[in-house]
Tab-separated table of N, CA and C in Angstrom:
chain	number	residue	atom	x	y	z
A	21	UNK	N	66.963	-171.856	-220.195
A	21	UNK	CA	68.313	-171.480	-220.609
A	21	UNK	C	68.296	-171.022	-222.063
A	22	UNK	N	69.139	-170.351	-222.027
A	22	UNK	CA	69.319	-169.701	-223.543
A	22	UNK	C	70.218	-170.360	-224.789
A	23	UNK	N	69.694	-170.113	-225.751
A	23	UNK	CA	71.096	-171.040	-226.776
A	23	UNK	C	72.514	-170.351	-226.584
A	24	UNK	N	73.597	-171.216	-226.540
A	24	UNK	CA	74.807	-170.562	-226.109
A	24	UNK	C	75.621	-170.213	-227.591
A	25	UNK	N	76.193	-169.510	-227.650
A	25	UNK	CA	77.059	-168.786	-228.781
A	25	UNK	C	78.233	-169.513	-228.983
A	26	UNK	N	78.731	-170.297	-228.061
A	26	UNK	CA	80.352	-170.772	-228.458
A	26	UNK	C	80.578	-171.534	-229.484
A	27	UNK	N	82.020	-171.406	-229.566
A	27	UNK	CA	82.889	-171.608	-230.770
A	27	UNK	C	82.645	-173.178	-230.819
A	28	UNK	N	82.550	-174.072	-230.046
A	28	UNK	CA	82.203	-175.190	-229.952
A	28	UNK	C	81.239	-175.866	-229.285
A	29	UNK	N	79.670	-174.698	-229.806
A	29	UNK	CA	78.627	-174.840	-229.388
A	29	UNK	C	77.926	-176.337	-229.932
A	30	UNK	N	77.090	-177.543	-229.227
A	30	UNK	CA	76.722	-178.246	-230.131
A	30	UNK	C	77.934	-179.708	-230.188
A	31	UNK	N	79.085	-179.597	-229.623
A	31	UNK	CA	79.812	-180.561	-230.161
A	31	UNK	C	80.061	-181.796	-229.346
A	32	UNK	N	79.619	-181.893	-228.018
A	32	UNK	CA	79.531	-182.794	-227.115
A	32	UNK	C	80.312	-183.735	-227.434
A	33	UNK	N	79.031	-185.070	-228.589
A	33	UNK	CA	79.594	-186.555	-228.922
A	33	UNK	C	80.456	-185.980	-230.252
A	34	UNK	N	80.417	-185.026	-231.385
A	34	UNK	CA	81.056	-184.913	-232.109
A	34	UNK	C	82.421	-184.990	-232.569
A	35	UNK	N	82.779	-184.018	-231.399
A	35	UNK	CA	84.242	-184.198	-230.762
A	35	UNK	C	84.766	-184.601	-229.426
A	36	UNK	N	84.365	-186.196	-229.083
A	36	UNK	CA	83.994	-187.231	-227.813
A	36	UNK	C	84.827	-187.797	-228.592
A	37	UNK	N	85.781	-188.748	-227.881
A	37	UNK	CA	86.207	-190.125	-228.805
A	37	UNK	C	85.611	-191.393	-228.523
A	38	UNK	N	85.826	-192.478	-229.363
A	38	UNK	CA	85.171	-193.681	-229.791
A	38	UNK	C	85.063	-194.269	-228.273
A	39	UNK	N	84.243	-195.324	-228.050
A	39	UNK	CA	84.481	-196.118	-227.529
A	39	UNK	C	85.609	-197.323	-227.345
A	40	UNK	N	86.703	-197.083	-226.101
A	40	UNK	CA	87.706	-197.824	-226.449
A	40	UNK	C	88.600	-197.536	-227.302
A	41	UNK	N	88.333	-196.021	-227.590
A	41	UNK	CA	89.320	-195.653	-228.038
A	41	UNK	C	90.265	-194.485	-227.734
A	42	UNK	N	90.000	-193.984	-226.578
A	42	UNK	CA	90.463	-193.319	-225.219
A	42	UNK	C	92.258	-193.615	-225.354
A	43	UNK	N	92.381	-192.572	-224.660
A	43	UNK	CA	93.653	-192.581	-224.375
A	43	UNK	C	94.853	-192.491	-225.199
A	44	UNK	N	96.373	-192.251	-225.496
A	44	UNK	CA	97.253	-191.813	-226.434
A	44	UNK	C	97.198	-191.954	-227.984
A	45	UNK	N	96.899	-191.324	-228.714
A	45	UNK	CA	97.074	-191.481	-229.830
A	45	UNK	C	98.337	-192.363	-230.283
A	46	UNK	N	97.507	-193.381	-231.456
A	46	UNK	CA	98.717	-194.200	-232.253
A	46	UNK	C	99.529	-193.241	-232.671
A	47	UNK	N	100.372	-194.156	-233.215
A	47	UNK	CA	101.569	-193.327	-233.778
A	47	UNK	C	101.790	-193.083	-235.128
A	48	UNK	N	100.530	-194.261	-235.807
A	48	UNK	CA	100.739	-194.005	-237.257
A	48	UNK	C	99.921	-192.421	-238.062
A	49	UNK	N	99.141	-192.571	-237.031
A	49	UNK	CA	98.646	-191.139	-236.889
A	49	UNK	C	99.756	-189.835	-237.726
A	50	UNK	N	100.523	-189.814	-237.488
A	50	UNK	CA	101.671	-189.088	-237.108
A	50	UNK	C	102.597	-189.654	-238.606
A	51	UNK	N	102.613	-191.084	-238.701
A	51	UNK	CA	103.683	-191.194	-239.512
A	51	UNK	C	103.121	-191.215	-240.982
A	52	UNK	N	101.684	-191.239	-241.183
A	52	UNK	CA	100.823	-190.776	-242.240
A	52	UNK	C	101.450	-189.991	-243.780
A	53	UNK	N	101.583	-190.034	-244.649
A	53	UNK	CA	102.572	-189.168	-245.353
A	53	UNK	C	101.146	-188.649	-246.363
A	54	UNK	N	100.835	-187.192	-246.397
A	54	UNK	CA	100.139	-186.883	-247.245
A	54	UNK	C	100.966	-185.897	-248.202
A	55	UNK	N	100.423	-185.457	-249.472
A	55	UNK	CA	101.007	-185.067	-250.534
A	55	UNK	C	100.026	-184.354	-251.256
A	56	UNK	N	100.478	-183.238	-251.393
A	56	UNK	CA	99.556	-182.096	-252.619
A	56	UNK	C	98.354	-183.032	-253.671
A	57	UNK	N	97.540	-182.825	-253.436
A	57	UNK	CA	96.349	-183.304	-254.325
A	57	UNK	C	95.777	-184.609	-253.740
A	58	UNK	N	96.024	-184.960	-252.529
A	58	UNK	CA	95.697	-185.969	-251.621
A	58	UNK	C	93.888	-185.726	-251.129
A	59	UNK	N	93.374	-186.920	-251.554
A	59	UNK	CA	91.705	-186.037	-251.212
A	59	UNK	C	91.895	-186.926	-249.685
A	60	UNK	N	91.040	-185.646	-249.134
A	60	UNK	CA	91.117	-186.327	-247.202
A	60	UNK	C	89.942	-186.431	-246.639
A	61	UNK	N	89.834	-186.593	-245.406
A	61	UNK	CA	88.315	-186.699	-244.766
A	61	UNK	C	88.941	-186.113	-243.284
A	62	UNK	N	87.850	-185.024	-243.329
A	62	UNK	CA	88.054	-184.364	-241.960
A	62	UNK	C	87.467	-184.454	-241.136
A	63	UNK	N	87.880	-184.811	-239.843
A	63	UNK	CA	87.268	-185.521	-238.619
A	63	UNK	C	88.086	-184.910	-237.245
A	64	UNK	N	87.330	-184.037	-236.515
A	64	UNK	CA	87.813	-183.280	-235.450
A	64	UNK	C	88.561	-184.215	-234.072
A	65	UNK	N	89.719	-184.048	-233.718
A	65	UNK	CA	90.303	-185.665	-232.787
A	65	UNK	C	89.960	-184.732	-231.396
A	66	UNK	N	89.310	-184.821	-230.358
A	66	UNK	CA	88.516	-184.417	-228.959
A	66	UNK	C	89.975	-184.476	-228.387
A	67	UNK	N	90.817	-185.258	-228.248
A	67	UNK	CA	92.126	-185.104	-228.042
A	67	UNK	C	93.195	-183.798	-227.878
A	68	UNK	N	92.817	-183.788	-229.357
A	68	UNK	CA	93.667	-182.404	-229.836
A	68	UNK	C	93.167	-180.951	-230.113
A	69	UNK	N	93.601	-180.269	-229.098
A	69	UNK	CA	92.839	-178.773	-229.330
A	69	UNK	C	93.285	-177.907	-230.680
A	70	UNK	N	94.379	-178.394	-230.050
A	70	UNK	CA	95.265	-176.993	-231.567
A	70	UNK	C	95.158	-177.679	-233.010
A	71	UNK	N	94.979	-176.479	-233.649
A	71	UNK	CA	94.494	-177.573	-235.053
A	71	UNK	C	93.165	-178.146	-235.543
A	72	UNK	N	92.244	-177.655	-234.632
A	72	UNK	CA	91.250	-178.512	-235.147
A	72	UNK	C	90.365	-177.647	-235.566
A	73	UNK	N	89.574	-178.129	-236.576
A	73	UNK	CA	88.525	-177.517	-237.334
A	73	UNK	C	87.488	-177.204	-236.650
A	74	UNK	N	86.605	-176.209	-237.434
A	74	UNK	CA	85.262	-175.752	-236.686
A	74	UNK	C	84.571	-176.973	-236.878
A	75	UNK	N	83.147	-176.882	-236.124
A	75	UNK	CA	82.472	-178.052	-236.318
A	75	UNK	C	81.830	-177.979	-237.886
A	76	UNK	N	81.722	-176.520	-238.368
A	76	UNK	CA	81.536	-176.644	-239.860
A	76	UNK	C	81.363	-177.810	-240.672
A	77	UNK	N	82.916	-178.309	-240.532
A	77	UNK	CA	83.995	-178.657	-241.025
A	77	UNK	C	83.958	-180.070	-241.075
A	78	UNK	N	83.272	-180.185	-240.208
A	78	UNK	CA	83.282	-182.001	-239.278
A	78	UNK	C	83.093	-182.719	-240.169
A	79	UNK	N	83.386	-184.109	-241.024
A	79	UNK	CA	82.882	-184.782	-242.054
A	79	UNK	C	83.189	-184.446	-243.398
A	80	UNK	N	83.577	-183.439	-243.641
A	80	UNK	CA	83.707	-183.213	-245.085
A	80	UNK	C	84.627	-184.021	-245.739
A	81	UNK	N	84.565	-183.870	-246.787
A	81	UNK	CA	85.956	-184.429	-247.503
A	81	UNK	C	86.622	-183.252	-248.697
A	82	UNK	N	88.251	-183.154	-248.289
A	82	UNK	CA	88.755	-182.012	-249.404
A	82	UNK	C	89.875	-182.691	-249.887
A	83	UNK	N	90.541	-181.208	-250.486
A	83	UNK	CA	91.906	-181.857	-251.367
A	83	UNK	C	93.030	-181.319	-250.869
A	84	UNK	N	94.132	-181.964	-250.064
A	84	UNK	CA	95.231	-180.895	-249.647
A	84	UNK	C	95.863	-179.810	-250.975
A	85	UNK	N	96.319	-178.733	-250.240
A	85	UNK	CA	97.167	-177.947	-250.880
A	85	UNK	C	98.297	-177.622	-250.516
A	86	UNK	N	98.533	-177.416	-249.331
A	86	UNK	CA	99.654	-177.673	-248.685
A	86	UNK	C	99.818	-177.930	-247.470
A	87	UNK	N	101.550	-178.413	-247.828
A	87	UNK	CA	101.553	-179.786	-246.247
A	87	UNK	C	102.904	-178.968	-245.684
A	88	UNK	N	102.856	-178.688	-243.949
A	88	UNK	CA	104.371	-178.469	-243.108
A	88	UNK	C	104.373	-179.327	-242.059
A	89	UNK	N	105.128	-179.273	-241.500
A	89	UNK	CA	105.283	-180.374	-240.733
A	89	UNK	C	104.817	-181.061	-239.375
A	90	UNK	N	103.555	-180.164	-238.781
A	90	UNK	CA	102.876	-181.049	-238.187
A	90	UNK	C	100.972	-180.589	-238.752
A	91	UNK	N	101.230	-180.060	-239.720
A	91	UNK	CA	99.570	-179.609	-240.280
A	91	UNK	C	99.522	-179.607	-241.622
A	92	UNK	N	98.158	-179.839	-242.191
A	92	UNK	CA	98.257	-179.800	-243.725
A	92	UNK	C	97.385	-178.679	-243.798
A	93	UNK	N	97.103	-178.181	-245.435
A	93	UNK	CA	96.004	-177.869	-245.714
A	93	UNK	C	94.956	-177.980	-246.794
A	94	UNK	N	93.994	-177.914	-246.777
A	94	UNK	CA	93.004	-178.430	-247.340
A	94	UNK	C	91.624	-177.658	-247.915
A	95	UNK	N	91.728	-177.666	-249.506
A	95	UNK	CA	90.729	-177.037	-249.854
A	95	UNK	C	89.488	-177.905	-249.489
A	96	UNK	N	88.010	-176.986	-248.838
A	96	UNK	CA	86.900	-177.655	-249.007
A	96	UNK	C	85.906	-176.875	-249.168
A	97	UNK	N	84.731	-177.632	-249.673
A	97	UNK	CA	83.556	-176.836	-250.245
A	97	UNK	C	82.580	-176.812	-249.365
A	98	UNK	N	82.524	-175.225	-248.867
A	98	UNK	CA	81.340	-175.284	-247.714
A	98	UNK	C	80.377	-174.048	-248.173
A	99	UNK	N	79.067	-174.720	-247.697
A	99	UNK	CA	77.560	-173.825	-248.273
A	99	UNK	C	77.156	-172.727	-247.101
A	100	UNK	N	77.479	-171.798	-247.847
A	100	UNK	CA	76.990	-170.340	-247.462
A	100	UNK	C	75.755	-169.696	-247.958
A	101	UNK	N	75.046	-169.724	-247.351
A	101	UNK	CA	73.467	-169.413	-247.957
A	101	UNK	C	72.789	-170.054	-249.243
A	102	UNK	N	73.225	-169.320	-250.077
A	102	UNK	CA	72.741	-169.840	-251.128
A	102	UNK	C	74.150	-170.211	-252.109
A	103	UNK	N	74.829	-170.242	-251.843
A	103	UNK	CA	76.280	-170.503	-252.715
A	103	UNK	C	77.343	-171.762	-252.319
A	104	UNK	N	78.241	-172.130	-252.939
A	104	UNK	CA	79.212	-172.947	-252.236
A	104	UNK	C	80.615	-172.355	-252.860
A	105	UNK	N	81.924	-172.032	-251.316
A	105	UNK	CA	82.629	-171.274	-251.606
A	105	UNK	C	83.473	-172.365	-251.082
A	106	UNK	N	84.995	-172.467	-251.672
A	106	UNK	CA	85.994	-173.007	-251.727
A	106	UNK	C	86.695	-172.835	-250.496
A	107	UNK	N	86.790	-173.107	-249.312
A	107	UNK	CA	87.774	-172.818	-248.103
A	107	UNK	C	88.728	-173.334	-247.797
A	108	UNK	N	89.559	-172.579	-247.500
A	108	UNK	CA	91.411	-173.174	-247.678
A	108	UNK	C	91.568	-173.230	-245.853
A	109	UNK	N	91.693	-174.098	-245.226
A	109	UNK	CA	91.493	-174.042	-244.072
A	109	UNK	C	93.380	-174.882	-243.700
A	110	UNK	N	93.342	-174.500	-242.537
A	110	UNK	CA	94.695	-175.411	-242.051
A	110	UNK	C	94.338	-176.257	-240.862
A	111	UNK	N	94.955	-177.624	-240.900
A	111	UNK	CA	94.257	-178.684	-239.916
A	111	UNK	C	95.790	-179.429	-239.304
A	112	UNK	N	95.856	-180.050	-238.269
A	112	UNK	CA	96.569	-180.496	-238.001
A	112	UNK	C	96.617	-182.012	-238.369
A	113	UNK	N	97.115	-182.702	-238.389
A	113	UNK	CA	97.348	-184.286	-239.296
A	113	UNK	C	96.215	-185.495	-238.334
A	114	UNK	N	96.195	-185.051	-236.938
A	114	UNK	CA	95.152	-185.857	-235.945
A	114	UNK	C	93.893	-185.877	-236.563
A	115	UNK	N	93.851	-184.315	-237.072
A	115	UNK	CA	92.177	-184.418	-237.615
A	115	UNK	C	92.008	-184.623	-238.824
A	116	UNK	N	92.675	-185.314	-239.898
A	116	UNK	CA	92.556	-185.669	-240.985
A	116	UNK	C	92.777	-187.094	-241.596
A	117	UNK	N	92.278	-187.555	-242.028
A	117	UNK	CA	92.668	-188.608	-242.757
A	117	UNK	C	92.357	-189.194	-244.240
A	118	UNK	N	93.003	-190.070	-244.678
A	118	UNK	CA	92.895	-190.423	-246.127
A	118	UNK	C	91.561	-191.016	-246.317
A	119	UNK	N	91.002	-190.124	-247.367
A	119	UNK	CA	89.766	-190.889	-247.672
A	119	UNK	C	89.739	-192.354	-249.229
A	120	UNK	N	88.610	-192.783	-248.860
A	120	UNK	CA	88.498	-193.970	-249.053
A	120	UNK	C	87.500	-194.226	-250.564
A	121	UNK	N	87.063	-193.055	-251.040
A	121	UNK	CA	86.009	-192.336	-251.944
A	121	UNK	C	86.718	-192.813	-253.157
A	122	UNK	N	88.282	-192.821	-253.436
A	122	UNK	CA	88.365	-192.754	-255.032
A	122	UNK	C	89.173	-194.323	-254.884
A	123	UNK	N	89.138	-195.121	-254.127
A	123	UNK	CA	89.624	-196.300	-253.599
A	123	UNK	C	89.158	-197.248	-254.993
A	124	UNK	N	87.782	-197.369	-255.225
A	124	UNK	CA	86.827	-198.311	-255.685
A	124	UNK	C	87.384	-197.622	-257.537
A	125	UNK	N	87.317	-196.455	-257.745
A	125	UNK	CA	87.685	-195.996	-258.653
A	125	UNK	C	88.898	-196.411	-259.463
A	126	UNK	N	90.128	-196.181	-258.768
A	126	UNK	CA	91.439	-196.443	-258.430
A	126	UNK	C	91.460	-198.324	-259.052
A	127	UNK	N	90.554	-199.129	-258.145
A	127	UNK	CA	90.879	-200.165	-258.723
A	127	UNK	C	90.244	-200.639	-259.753
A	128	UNK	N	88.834	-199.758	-260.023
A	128	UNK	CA	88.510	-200.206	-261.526
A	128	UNK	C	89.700	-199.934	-262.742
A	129	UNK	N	90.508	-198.618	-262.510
A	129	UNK	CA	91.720	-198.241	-263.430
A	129	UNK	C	92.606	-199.438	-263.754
A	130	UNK	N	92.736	-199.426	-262.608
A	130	UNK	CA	94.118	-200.394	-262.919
A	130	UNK	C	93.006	-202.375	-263.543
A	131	UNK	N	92.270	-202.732	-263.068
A	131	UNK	CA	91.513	-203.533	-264.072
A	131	UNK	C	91.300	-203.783	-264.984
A	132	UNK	N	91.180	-201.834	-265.329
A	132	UNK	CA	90.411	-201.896	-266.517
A	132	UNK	C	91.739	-201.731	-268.176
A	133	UNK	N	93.093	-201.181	-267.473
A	133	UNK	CA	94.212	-201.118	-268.029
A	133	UNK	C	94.766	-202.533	-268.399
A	134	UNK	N	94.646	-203.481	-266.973
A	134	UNK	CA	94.757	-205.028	-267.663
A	134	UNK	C	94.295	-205.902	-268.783
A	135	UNK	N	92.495	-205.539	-268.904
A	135	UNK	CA	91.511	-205.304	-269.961
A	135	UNK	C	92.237	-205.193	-271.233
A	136	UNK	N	92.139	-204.398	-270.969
A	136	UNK	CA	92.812	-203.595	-272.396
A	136	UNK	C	94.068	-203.978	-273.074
A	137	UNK	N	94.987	-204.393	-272.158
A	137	UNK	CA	96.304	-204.807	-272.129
A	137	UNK	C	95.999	-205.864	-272.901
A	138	UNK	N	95.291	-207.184	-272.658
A	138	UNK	CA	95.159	-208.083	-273.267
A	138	UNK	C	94.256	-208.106	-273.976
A	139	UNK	N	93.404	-207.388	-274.651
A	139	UNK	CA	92.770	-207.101	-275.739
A	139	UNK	C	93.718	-206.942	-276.966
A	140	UNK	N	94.192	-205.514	-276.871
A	140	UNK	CA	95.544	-204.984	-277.390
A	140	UNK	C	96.224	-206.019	-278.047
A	141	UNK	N	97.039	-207.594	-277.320
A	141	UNK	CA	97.019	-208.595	-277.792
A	141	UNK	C	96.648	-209.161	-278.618
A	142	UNK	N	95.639	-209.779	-278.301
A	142	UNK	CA	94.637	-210.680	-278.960
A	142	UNK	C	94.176	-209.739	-280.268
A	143	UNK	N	94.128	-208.732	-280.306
A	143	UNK	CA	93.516	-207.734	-281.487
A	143	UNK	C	92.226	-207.320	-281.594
A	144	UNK	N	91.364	-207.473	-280.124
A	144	UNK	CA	90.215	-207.691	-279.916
A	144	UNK	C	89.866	-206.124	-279.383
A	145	UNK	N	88.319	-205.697	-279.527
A	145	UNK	CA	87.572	-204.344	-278.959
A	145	UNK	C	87.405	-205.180	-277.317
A	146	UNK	N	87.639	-204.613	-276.421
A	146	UNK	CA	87.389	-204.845	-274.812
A	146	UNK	C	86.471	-203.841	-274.757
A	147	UNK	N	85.360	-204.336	-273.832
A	147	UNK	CA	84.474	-203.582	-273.278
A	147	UNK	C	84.660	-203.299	-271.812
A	148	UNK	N	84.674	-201.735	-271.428
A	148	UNK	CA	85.397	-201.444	-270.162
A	148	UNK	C	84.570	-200.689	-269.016
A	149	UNK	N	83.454	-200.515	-269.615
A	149	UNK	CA	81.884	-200.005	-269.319
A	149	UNK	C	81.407	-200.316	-267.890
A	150	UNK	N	81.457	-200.301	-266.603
A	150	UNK	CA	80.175	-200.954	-266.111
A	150	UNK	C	78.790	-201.425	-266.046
A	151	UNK	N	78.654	-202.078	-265.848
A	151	UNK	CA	77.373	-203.453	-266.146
A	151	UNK	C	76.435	-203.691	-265.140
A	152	UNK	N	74.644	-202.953	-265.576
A	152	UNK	CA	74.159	-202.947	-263.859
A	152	UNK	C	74.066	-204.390	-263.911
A	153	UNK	N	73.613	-205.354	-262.585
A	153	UNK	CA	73.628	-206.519	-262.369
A	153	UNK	C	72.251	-207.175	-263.018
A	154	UNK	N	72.397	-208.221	-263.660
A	154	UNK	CA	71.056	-208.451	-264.201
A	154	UNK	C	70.533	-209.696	-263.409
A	155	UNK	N	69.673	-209.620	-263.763
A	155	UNK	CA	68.694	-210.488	-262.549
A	155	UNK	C	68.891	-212.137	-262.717
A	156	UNK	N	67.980	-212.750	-261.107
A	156	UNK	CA	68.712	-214.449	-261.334
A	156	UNK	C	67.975	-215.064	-262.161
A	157	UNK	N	68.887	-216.375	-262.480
A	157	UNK	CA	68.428	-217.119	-263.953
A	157	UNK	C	67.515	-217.656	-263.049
A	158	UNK	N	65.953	-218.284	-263.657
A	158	UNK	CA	65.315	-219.088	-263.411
A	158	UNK	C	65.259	-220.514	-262.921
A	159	UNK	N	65.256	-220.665	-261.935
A	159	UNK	CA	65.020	-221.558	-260.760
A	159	UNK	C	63.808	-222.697	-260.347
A	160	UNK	N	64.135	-223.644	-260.082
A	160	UNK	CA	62.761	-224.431	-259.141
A	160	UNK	C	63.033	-224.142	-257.480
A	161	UNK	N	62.172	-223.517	-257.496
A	161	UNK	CA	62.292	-223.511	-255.216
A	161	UNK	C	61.567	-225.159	-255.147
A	162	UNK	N	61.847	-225.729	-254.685
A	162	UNK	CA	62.261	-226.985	-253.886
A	162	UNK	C	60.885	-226.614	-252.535
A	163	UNK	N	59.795	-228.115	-252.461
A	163	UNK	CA	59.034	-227.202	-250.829
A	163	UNK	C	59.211	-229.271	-250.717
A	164	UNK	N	60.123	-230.036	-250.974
A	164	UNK	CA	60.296	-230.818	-249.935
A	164	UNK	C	59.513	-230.554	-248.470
A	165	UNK	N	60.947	-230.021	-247.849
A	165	UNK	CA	60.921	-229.865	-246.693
A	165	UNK	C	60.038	-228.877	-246.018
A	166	UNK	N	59.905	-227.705	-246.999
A	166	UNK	CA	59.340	-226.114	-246.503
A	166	UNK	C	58.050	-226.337	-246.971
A	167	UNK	N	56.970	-226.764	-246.999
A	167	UNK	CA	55.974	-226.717	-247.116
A	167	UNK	C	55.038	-224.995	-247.895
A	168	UNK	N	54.577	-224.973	-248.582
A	168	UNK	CA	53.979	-223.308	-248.850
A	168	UNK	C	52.554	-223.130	-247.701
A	169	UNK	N	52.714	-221.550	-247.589
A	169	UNK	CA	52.063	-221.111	-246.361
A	169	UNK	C	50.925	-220.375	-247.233
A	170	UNK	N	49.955	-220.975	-247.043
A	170	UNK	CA	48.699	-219.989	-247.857
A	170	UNK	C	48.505	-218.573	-246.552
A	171	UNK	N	48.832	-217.732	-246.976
A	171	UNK	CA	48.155	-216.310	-246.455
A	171	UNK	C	46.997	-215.661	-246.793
A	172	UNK	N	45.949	-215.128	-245.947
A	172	UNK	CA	45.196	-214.675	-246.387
A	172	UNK	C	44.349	-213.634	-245.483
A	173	UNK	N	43.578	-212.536	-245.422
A	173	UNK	CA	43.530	-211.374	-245.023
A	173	UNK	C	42.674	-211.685	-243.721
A	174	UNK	N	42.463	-211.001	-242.847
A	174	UNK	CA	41.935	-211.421	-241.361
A	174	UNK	C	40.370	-210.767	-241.588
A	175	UNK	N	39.436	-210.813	-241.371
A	175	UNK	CA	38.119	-210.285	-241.569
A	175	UNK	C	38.582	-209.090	-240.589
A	176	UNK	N	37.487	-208.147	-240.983
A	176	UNK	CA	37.518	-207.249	-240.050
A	176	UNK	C	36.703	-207.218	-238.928
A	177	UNK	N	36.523	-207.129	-237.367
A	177	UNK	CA	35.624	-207.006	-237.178
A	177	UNK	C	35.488	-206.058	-235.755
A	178	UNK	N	34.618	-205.362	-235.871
A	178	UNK	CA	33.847	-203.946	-235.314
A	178	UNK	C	33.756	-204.401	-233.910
A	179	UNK	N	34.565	-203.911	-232.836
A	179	UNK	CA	33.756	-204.183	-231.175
A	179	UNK	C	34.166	-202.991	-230.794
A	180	UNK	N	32.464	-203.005	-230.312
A	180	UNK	CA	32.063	-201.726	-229.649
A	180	UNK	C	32.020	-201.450	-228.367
């Protein structure tokens, strides 16, 4: 057989739904409220024909630009040979959702504003930096119970 050309060549499990997760779409789906500069994650719903993205598309994450009332749209950055070009695509609200990327960000802000807040106070410099994790303080391991296992290498030996 030959490779086939279609528009939704390739998409089998891509655009398949979950396990157990068959059948009518929730409703919050729907009651979702997105807003200009909203970063999203695009995910094709096997459900819904109209509206849905190429498989391009599948996974990315963009930024809406504009929203009507049952589709948004969404700038995203997709690689064309050797370049990456900005695509303004229109999606319907099934295949999109809020991503989760500036989440961790978001709550260092507001942390790091508390920080500060009470520094500000006190009259003190706050340090607002992240900190890689430094290693554990020094310990006795305990072989009570666990006894230590001497290891040691197996000879080699040749059968012919």
């Amino acid at each position: 057989m030959t490779n086939t050309k279609g528009y939704r060549r390739g998409t089998r499990h891509m655009f398949s739904r979950q396990f157990r997760k068959r059948g009518t779409i929730k409703l919050s789906t729907y009651l979702t409220v997105f807003k200009r500069g909203d970063i999203v994650d695009i995910k094709g719903h096997g459900a819904v024909q109209k509206g849905m993205p190429h498989k391009s598309y599948h996974g990315k994450t963009g930024r809406v630009y504009n929203v009507t009332q049952h589709a948004v749209g969404v700038i995203v950055n997709k690689r064309v040979k050797g370049r990456i070009i900005a695509k303004r695509i229109n999606l319907r609200v099934e295949h999109v959702k809020h991503s989760n990327c500036r989440l961790d960000f978001l709550k260092r802000v507001k942390s790091n504003e508390l920080i500060m807040k009470e520094a500000r106070e006190k009259g003190i410099k706050a340090n607002c930096k992240r900190q890689p994790m430094k290693p554990r303080e020094a310990h006795f391991v305990r072989t009570k119970y666990i006894k230590p296992e001497m290891i040691t290498q197996i000879p080699y030996e040749f059968i012919a």
